[in-house]
Amino acid sequence: MTQTEPSACLFCRIARGEIPSKRVYEDDDLVVFHDIRPAAPVHLLIVPRRHIDSLITAEPGDQALLGKMTLLAPRLAQENGATDGFRLVVNNGPGGGQEVSHLHFHVLGGPRPWR
Ligand code: AMP
Ligand code: ZN
């Protein structure tokens, strides 16, 4: 599914607080919440407030935002119970298995086995 209209986009709506989520972090640029269908004991989604479809459409001006998302991952993994490491996953486009067309980083961790 391709969904690029911010008014209807699921993660835009979660970022605006129109749809509830279990938030663990937010600032002016980002919201972070628990994945509704966790694939691991710790499964967070790091989501920019501003709509970007994916890394495929990210631009040079997004470099600082992407760096911020990346550097936030280890901190939030640790704070939320992934104490011995984590996996960072970004699905991009239909061929990459992306289901929600608003850029997001999956932070996965915690005791194994995972789903
Ligand atoms: P992706 O396949 O990379 O686009 O991942 C989308 C992720 O969003 C999946 O892991 C879903 O479980 C998750 N998801 C879908 N709807 C919600 C929601 N309302 N709240 C939190 N996570 C969601
Ligand atoms: Zn969006």
Tab-separated table of N, CA and C and ligand atoms in Angstrom:
chain	number	residue	atom	x	y	z
A	1	MET	N	0.844	-1.186	0.000
A	1	MET	CA	0.000	0.000	0.000
A	1	MET	C	0.882	1.239	0.000
A	2	THR	N	0.547	2.204	-0.823
A	2	THR	CA	1.249	3.479	-0.797
A	2	THR	C	0.321	4.530	-0.209
A	3	GLN	N	0.767	5.206	0.788
A	3	GLN	CA	-0.050	6.209	1.475
A	3	GLN	C	0.832	7.407	1.738
A	4	THR	N	0.699	8.453	0.917
A	4	THR	CA	1.590	9.597	1.066
A	4	THR	C	0.847	10.853	1.495
A	5	GLU	N	-0.453	10.767	1.705
A	5	GLU	CA	-1.240	11.938	2.097
A	5	GLU	C	-1.181	12.090	3.617
A	6	PRO	N	-0.431	13.083	4.133
A	6	PRO	CA	-0.228	13.175	5.579
A	6	PRO	C	-1.513	13.216	6.400
A	7	SER	N	-2.587	13.794	5.866
A	7	SER	CA	-3.818	13.869	6.664
A	7	SER	C	-4.364	12.485	6.967
A	8	ALA	N	-4.121	11.532	6.082
A	8	ALA	CA	-4.659	10.193	6.259
A	8	ALA	C	-3.607	9.189	6.719
A	9	CYS	N	-2.336	9.569	6.687
A	9	CYS	CA	-1.245	8.636	6.984
A	9	CYS	C	-1.303	8.182	8.446
A	10	LEU	N	-1.228	6.892	8.661
A	10	LEU	CA	-1.330	6.330	10.011
A	10	LEU	C	-0.296	6.927	10.965
A	11	PHE	N	0.971	6.972	10.551
A	11	PHE	CA	1.999	7.444	11.490
A	11	PHE	C	1.965	8.963	11.641
A	12	CYS	N	1.516	9.701	10.627
A	12	CYS	CA	1.259	11.142	10.830
A	12	CYS	C	0.178	11.322	11.888
A	13	ARG	N	-0.835	10.496	11.810
A	13	ARG	CA	-1.943	10.625	12.758
A	13	ARG	C	-1.512	10.232	14.174
A	14	ILE	N	-0.686	9.203	14.286
A	14	ILE	CA	-0.142	8.830	15.599
A	14	ILE	C	0.743	9.964	16.132
A	15	ALA	N	1.579	10.539	15.260
A	15	ALA	CA	2.472	11.631	15.684
A	15	ALA	C	1.664	12.830	16.186
A	16	ARG	N	0.523	13.083	15.561
A	16	ARG	CA	-0.328	14.210	15.979
A	16	ARG	C	-1.185	13.874	17.198
A	17	GLY	N	-1.155	12.613	17.610
A	17	GLY	CA	-1.943	12.202	18.773
A	17	GLY	C	-3.388	11.887	18.444
A	18	GLU	N	-3.716	11.768	17.172
A	18	GLU	CA	-5.098	11.472	16.763
A	18	GLU	C	-5.429	9.988	16.916
A	19	ILE	N	-4.390	9.179	16.909
A	19	ILE	CA	-4.542	7.737	17.140
A	19	ILE	C	-3.623	7.403	18.302
A	20	PRO	N	-4.122	6.666	19.294
A	20	PRO	CA	-3.297	6.403	20.476
A	20	PRO	C	-2.117	5.478	20.175
A	21	SER	N	-1.063	5.680	20.954
A	21	SER	CA	0.095	4.784	20.890
A	21	SER	C	0.734	4.771	22.266
A	22	LYS	N	1.563	3.766	22.490
A	22	LYS	CA	2.310	3.692	23.751
A	22	LYS	C	3.650	4.383	23.530
A	23	ARG	N	3.669	5.692	23.779
A	23	ARG	CA	4.862	6.493	23.522
A	23	ARG	C	5.911	6.289	24.594
A	24	VAL	N	7.158	6.204	24.158
A	24	VAL	CA	8.271	6.139	25.118
A	24	VAL	C	9.185	7.352	25.002
A	25	TYR	N	9.029	8.130	23.937
A	25	TYR	CA	9.897	9.302	23.733
A	25	TYR	C	9.230	10.223	22.722
A	26	GLU	N	9.417	11.530	22.894
A	26	GLU	CA	9.030	12.472	21.849
A	26	GLU	C	9.841	13.746	21.999
A	27	ASP	N	10.071	14.392	20.871
A	27	ASP	CA	10.657	15.736	20.879
A	27	ASP	C	10.079	16.486	19.677
A	28	ASP	N	10.668	17.613	19.334
A	28	ASP	CA	10.100	18.426	18.251
A	28	ASP	C	10.123	17.716	16.902
A	29	ASP	N	11.053	16.779	16.735
A	29	ASP	CA	11.255	16.128	15.432
A	29	ASP	C	10.694	14.714	15.351
A	30	LEU	N	10.662	14.009	16.492
A	30	LEU	CA	10.433	12.564	16.485
A	30	LEU	C	9.406	12.146	17.519
A	31	VAL	N	8.715	11.051	17.220
A	31	VAL	CA	7.969	10.322	18.244
A	31	VAL	C	8.435	8.874	18.189
A	32	VAL	N	8.436	8.231	19.354
A	32	VAL	CA	8.841	6.826	19.449
A	32	VAL	C	7.794	6.100	20.283
A	33	PHE	N	7.308	4.981	19.751
A	33	PHE	CA	6.256	4.235	20.445
A	33	PHE	C	6.446	2.748	20.211
A	34	HIS	N	5.738	1.961	21.039
A	34	HIS	CA	5.818	0.503	20.909
A	34	HIS	C	5.057	0.048	19.664
A	35	ASP	N	5.665	-0.881	18.934
A	35	ASP	CA	4.973	-1.509	17.801
A	35	ASP	C	3.767	-2.280	18.333
A	36	ILE	N	2.632	-2.143	17.650
A	36	ILE	CA	1.383	-2.760	18.105
A	36	ILE	C	1.424	-4.288	17.988
A	37	ARG	N	2.304	-4.786	17.149
A	37	ARG	CA	2.434	-6.231	16.945
A	37	ARG	C	3.925	-6.590	17.079
A	38	PRO	N	4.421	-6.604	18.321
A	38	PRO	CA	5.869	-6.720	18.518
A	38	PRO	C	6.436	-8.037	17.985
A	39	ALA	N	7.564	-7.916	17.301
A	39	ALA	CA	8.271	-9.074	16.769
A	39	ALA	C	9.391	-9.520	17.701
A	40	ALA	N	9.573	-8.811	18.812
A	40	ALA	CA	10.606	-9.126	19.803
A	40	ALA	C	10.123	-8.543	21.132
A	41	PRO	N	10.710	-8.961	22.265
A	41	PRO	CA	10.269	-8.425	23.564
A	41	PRO	C	10.332	-6.902	23.626
A	42	VAL	N	11.331	-6.321	22.988
A	42	VAL	CA	11.400	-4.862	22.830
A	42	VAL	C	11.235	-4.578	21.343
A	43	HIS	N	10.220	-3.824	20.977
A	43	HIS	CA	10.016	-3.471	19.569
A	43	HIS	C	9.439	-2.064	19.515
A	44	LEU	N	10.338	-1.117	19.250
A	44	LEU	CA	9.970	0.296	19.181
A	44	LEU	C	9.997	0.773	17.735
A	45	LEU	N	9.229	1.810	17.458
A	45	LEU	CA	9.262	2.461	16.148
A	45	LEU	C	9.668	3.914	16.346
A	46	ILE	N	10.757	4.314	15.700
A	46	ILE	CA	11.224	5.706	15.725
A	46	ILE	C	10.689	6.376	14.469
A	47	VAL	N	9.872	7.418	14.664
A	47	VAL	CA	9.098	7.997	13.560
A	47	VAL	C	9.295	9.513	13.522
A	48	PRO	N	9.702	10.078	12.388
A	48	PRO	CA	9.763	11.542	12.290
A	48	PRO	C	8.362	12.133	12.259
A	49	ARG	N	8.177	13.272	12.907
A	49	ARG	CA	6.861	13.932	12.863
A	49	ARG	C	6.514	14.360	11.443
A	50	ARG	N	7.500	14.829	10.706
A	50	ARG	CA	7.276	15.272	9.320
A	50	ARG	C	7.176	14.050	8.406
A	51	HIS	N	6.208	14.072	7.522
A	51	HIS	CA	6.014	12.919	6.650
A	51	HIS	C	7.132	12.792	5.620
A	52	ILE	N	7.811	11.644	5.647
A	52	ILE	CA	8.750	11.220	4.601
A	52	ILE	C	8.323	9.798	4.263
A	53	ASP	N	8.161	9.479	3.000
A	53	ASP	CA	7.690	8.129	2.646
A	53	ASP	C	8.644	7.053	3.141
A	54	SER	N	9.916	7.203	2.809
A	54	SER	CA	10.911	6.159	3.121
A	54	SER	C	12.286	6.730	2.832
A	55	LEU	N	13.331	5.929	3.027
A	55	LEU	CA	14.677	6.381	2.670
A	55	LEU	C	14.799	6.621	1.169
A	56	ILE	N	13.903	6.001	0.393
A	56	ILE	CA	13.949	6.166	-1.065
A	56	ILE	C	13.673	7.625	-1.446
A	57	THR	N	12.826	8.284	-0.669
A	57	THR	CA	12.477	9.671	-0.985
A	57	THR	C	13.138	10.667	-0.026
A	58	ALA	N	13.934	10.179	0.928
A	58	ALA	CA	14.656	11.091	1.822
A	58	ALA	C	15.652	11.914	1.001
A	59	GLU	N	15.948	13.112	1.477
A	59	GLU	CA	16.774	14.057	0.722
A	59	GLU	C	17.985	14.484	1.544
A	60	PRO	N	18.965	15.111	0.904
A	60	PRO	CA	20.144	15.564	1.652
A	60	PRO	C	19.787	16.409	2.869
A	61	GLY	N	18.706	17.188	2.780
A	61	GLY	CA	18.290	18.007	3.912
A	61	GLY	C	17.776	17.197	5.093
A	62	ASP	N	17.560	15.912	4.898
A	62	ASP	CA	17.092	15.036	5.981
A	62	ASP	C	18.242	14.379	6.742
A	63	GLN	N	19.473	14.727	6.365
A	63	GLN	CA	20.634	14.046	6.935
A	63	GLN	C	20.694	14.170	8.458
A	64	ALA	N	20.467	15.362	8.982
A	64	ALA	CA	20.543	15.542	10.435
A	64	ALA	C	19.431	14.763	11.134
A	65	LEU	N	18.247	14.769	10.545
A	65	LEU	CA	17.122	14.019	11.119
A	65	LEU	C	17.433	12.527	11.155
A	66	LEU	N	17.996	12.007	10.072
A	66	LEU	CA	18.317	10.578	10.008
A	66	LEU	C	19.417	10.227	11.005
A	67	GLY	N	20.370	11.139	11.175
A	67	GLY	CA	21.412	10.908	12.170
A	67	GLY	C	20.843	10.907	13.580
A	68	LYS	N	19.909	11.797	13.833
A	68	LYS	CA	19.258	11.857	15.143
A	68	LYS	C	18.496	10.572	15.423
A	69	MET	N	17.762	10.080	14.425
A	69	MET	CA	17.020	8.820	14.590
A	69	MET	C	17.978	7.671	14.901
A	70	THR	N	19.086	7.632	14.179
A	70	THR	CA	20.048	6.535	14.347
A	70	THR	C	20.685	6.575	15.733
A	71	LEU	N	21.062	7.767	16.173
A	71	LEU	CA	21.743	7.872	17.464
A	71	LEU	C	20.790	7.713	18.641
A	72	LEU	N	19.496	7.909	18.412
A	72	LEU	CA	18.515	7.708	19.475
A	72	LEU	C	18.273	6.214	19.729
A	73	ALA	N	18.479	5.407	18.705
A	73	ALA	CA	18.148	3.980	18.807
A	73	ALA	C	18.854	3.265	19.973
A	74	PRO	N	20.170	3.363	20.123
A	74	PRO	CA	20.815	2.649	21.233
A	74	PRO	C	20.348	3.114	22.607
A	75	ARG	N	20.097	4.401	22.732
A	75	ARG	CA	19.633	4.930	24.030
A	75	ARG	C	18.259	4.368	24.386
A	76	LEU	N	17.330	4.413	23.436
A	76	LEU	CA	15.974	3.950	23.739
A	76	LEU	C	15.919	2.428	23.853
A	77	ALA	N	16.759	1.736	23.097
A	77	ALA	CA	16.837	0.279	23.245
A	77	ALA	C	17.225	-0.052	24.683
A	78	GLN	N	18.277	0.573	25.155
A	78	GLN	CA	18.768	0.338	26.521
A	78	GLN	C	17.698	0.699	27.549
A	79	GLU	N	17.096	1.854	27.406
A	79	GLU	CA	16.122	2.326	28.405
A	79	GLU	C	14.868	1.464	28.460
A	80	ASN	N	14.593	0.756	27.354
A	80	ASN	CA	13.353	-0.024	27.289
A	80	ASN	C	13.587	-1.514	27.425
A	81	GLY	N	14.789	-1.916	27.833
A	81	GLY	CA	15.005	-3.307	28.212
A	81	GLY	C	15.854	-4.138	27.277
A	82	ALA	N	16.269	-3.566	26.166
A	82	ALA	CA	17.197	-4.288	25.282
A	82	ALA	C	18.611	-3.948	25.753
A	83	THR	N	19.053	-4.660	26.787
A	83	THR	CA	20.267	-4.247	27.504
A	83	THR	C	21.539	-4.863	26.940
A	84	ASP	N	21.407	-5.848	26.050
A	84	ASP	CA	22.625	-6.478	25.530
A	84	ASP	C	22.722	-6.380	24.009
A	85	GLY	N	22.120	-5.335	23.469
A	85	GLY	CA	22.201	-5.110	22.029
A	85	GLY	C	20.828	-5.019	21.410
A	86	PHE	N	20.805	-4.614	20.165
A	86	PHE	CA	19.518	-4.425	19.478
A	86	PHE	C	19.734	-4.543	17.983
A	87	ARG	N	18.621	-4.700	17.276
A	87	ARG	CA	18.633	-4.723	15.810
A	87	ARG	C	17.883	-3.499	15.311
A	88	LEU	N	18.458	-2.825	14.309
A	88	LEU	CA	17.825	-1.665	13.684
A	88	LEU	C	17.415	-2.060	12.272
A	89	VAL	N	16.109	-1.961	11.984
A	89	VAL	CA	15.571	-2.405	10.689
A	89	VAL	C	14.798	-1.253	10.055
A	90	VAL	N	15.025	-1.036	8.778
A	90	VAL	CA	14.260	-0.042	8.025
A	90	VAL	C	13.791	-0.692	6.730
A	91	ASN	N	12.486	-0.909	6.613
A	91	ASN	CA	11.922	-1.451	5.382
A	91	ASN	C	11.578	-0.288	4.455
A	92	ASN	N	11.925	-0.422	3.186
A	92	ASN	CA	11.742	0.664	2.232
A	92	ASN	C	11.032	0.197	0.968
A	93	GLY	N	9.823	0.720	0.764
A	93	GLY	CA	9.085	0.410	-0.454
A	93	GLY	C	8.519	-1.001	-0.445
A	94	PRO	N	7.642	-1.290	-1.403
A	94	PRO	CA	6.996	-2.606	-1.447
A	94	PRO	C	8.005	-3.751	-1.536
A	95	GLY	N	9.065	-3.540	-2.299
A	95	GLY	CA	10.089	-4.593	-2.424
A	95	GLY	C	10.849	-4.814	-1.132
A	96	GLY	N	10.848	-3.809	-0.248
A	96	GLY	CA	11.512	-3.929	1.046
A	96	GLY	C	10.573	-4.368	2.152
A	97	GLY	N	9.321	-4.657	1.770
A	97	GLY	CA	8.362	-5.127	2.768
A	97	GLY	C	7.766	-4.019	3.624
A	98	GLN	N	7.848	-2.771	3.176
A	98	GLN	CA	7.295	-1.661	3.960
A	98	GLN	C	5.773	-1.653	3.839
A	99	GLU	N	5.099	-1.677	4.983
A	99	GLU	CA	3.634	-1.691	4.991
A	99	GLU	C	3.046	-0.319	5.309
A	100	VAL	N	3.708	0.440	6.163
A	100	VAL	CA	3.260	1.799	6.487
A	100	VAL	C	4.206	2.772	5.782
A	101	SER	N	3.682	3.535	4.831
A	101	SER	CA	4.518	4.374	3.970
A	101	SER	C	4.809	5.722	4.614
A	102	HIS	N	5.348	5.657	5.816
A	102	HIS	CA	5.878	6.819	6.531
A	102	HIS	C	7.145	6.298	7.189
A	103	LEU	N	8.257	6.897	6.848
A	103	LEU	CA	9.561	6.404	7.293
A	103	LEU	C	9.567	6.051	8.786
A	104	HIS	N	10.104	4.902	9.132
A	104	HIS	CA	10.236	4.516	10.533
A	104	HIS	C	11.375	3.530	10.688
A	105	PHE	N	12.064	3.639	11.822
A	105	PHE	CA	13.121	2.701	12.183
A	105	PHE	C	12.551	1.741	13.224
A	106	HIS	N	12.688	0.439	12.971
A	106	HIS	CA	12.331	-0.564	13.974
A	106	HIS	C	13.540	-0.801	14.874
A	107	VAL	N	13.322	-0.740	16.188
A	107	VAL	CA	14.360	-1.086	17.168
A	107	VAL	C	13.898	-2.357	17.868
A	108	LEU	N	14.639	-3.433	17.662
A	108	LEU	CA	14.238	-4.760	18.164
A	108	LEU	C	15.292	-5.290	19.116
A	109	GLY	N	14.842	-5.861	20.235
A	109	GLY	CA	15.796	-6.432	21.166
A	109	GLY	C	15.096	-7.199	22.267
A	110	GLY	N	15.873	-7.569	23.272
A	110	GLY	CA	15.349	-8.325	24.400
A	110	GLY	C	15.659	-9.806	24.268
A	111	PRO	N	15.263	-10.560	25.318
A	111	PRO	CA	15.602	-11.979	25.362
A	111	PRO	C	15.035	-12.756	24.174
A	112	ARG	N	15.830	-13.665	23.631
A	112	ARG	CA	15.369	-14.523	22.526
A	112	ARG	C	14.734	-15.775	23.088
A	113	PRO	N	13.915	-16.494	22.316
A	113	PRO	CA	13.688	-16.314	20.876
A	113	PRO	C	12.717	-15.189	20.569
A	114	TRP	N	12.839	-14.635	19.350
A	114	TRP	CA	11.912	-13.647	18.835
A	114	TRP	C	10.961	-14.317	17.855
A	115	ARG	N	9.840	-13.632	17.632
A	115	ARG	CA	8.893	-14.127	16.637
A	115	ARG	C	9.510	-14.068	15.240
B	1	AMP	P1	6.718	-1.842	8.109
B	1	AMP	O1	6.349	-3.192	7.586
B	1	AMP	O2	8.212	-1.655	8.185
B	1	AMP	O3	6.030	-0.743	7.358
B	1	AMP	O4	6.254	-1.809	9.604
B	1	AMP	C1	5.044	-1.260	10.024
B	1	AMP	C2	4.909	-1.601	11.483
B	1	AMP	O5	3.899	-0.788	12.028
B	1	AMP	C3	4.518	-3.055	11.766
B	1	AMP	O6	5.518	-3.663	12.572
B	1	AMP	C4	3.181	-2.930	12.485
B	1	AMP	O7	3.008	-3.892	13.524
B	1	AMP	C5	3.253	-1.517	13.044
B	1	AMP	N1	1.970	-0.883	13.286
B	1	AMP	C6	0.891	-0.843	12.460
B	1	AMP	N2	-0.113	-0.130	13.025
B	1	AMP	C7	0.348	0.305	14.220
B	1	AMP	C8	-0.205	1.102	15.274
B	1	AMP	N3	-1.451	1.608	15.210
B	1	AMP	N4	0.563	1.340	16.360
B	1	AMP	C9	1.810	0.853	16.449
B	1	AMP	N5	2.394	0.105	15.490
B	1	AMP	C10	1.681	-0.164	14.385
B	2	ZN	ZN	2.922	10.253	7.405
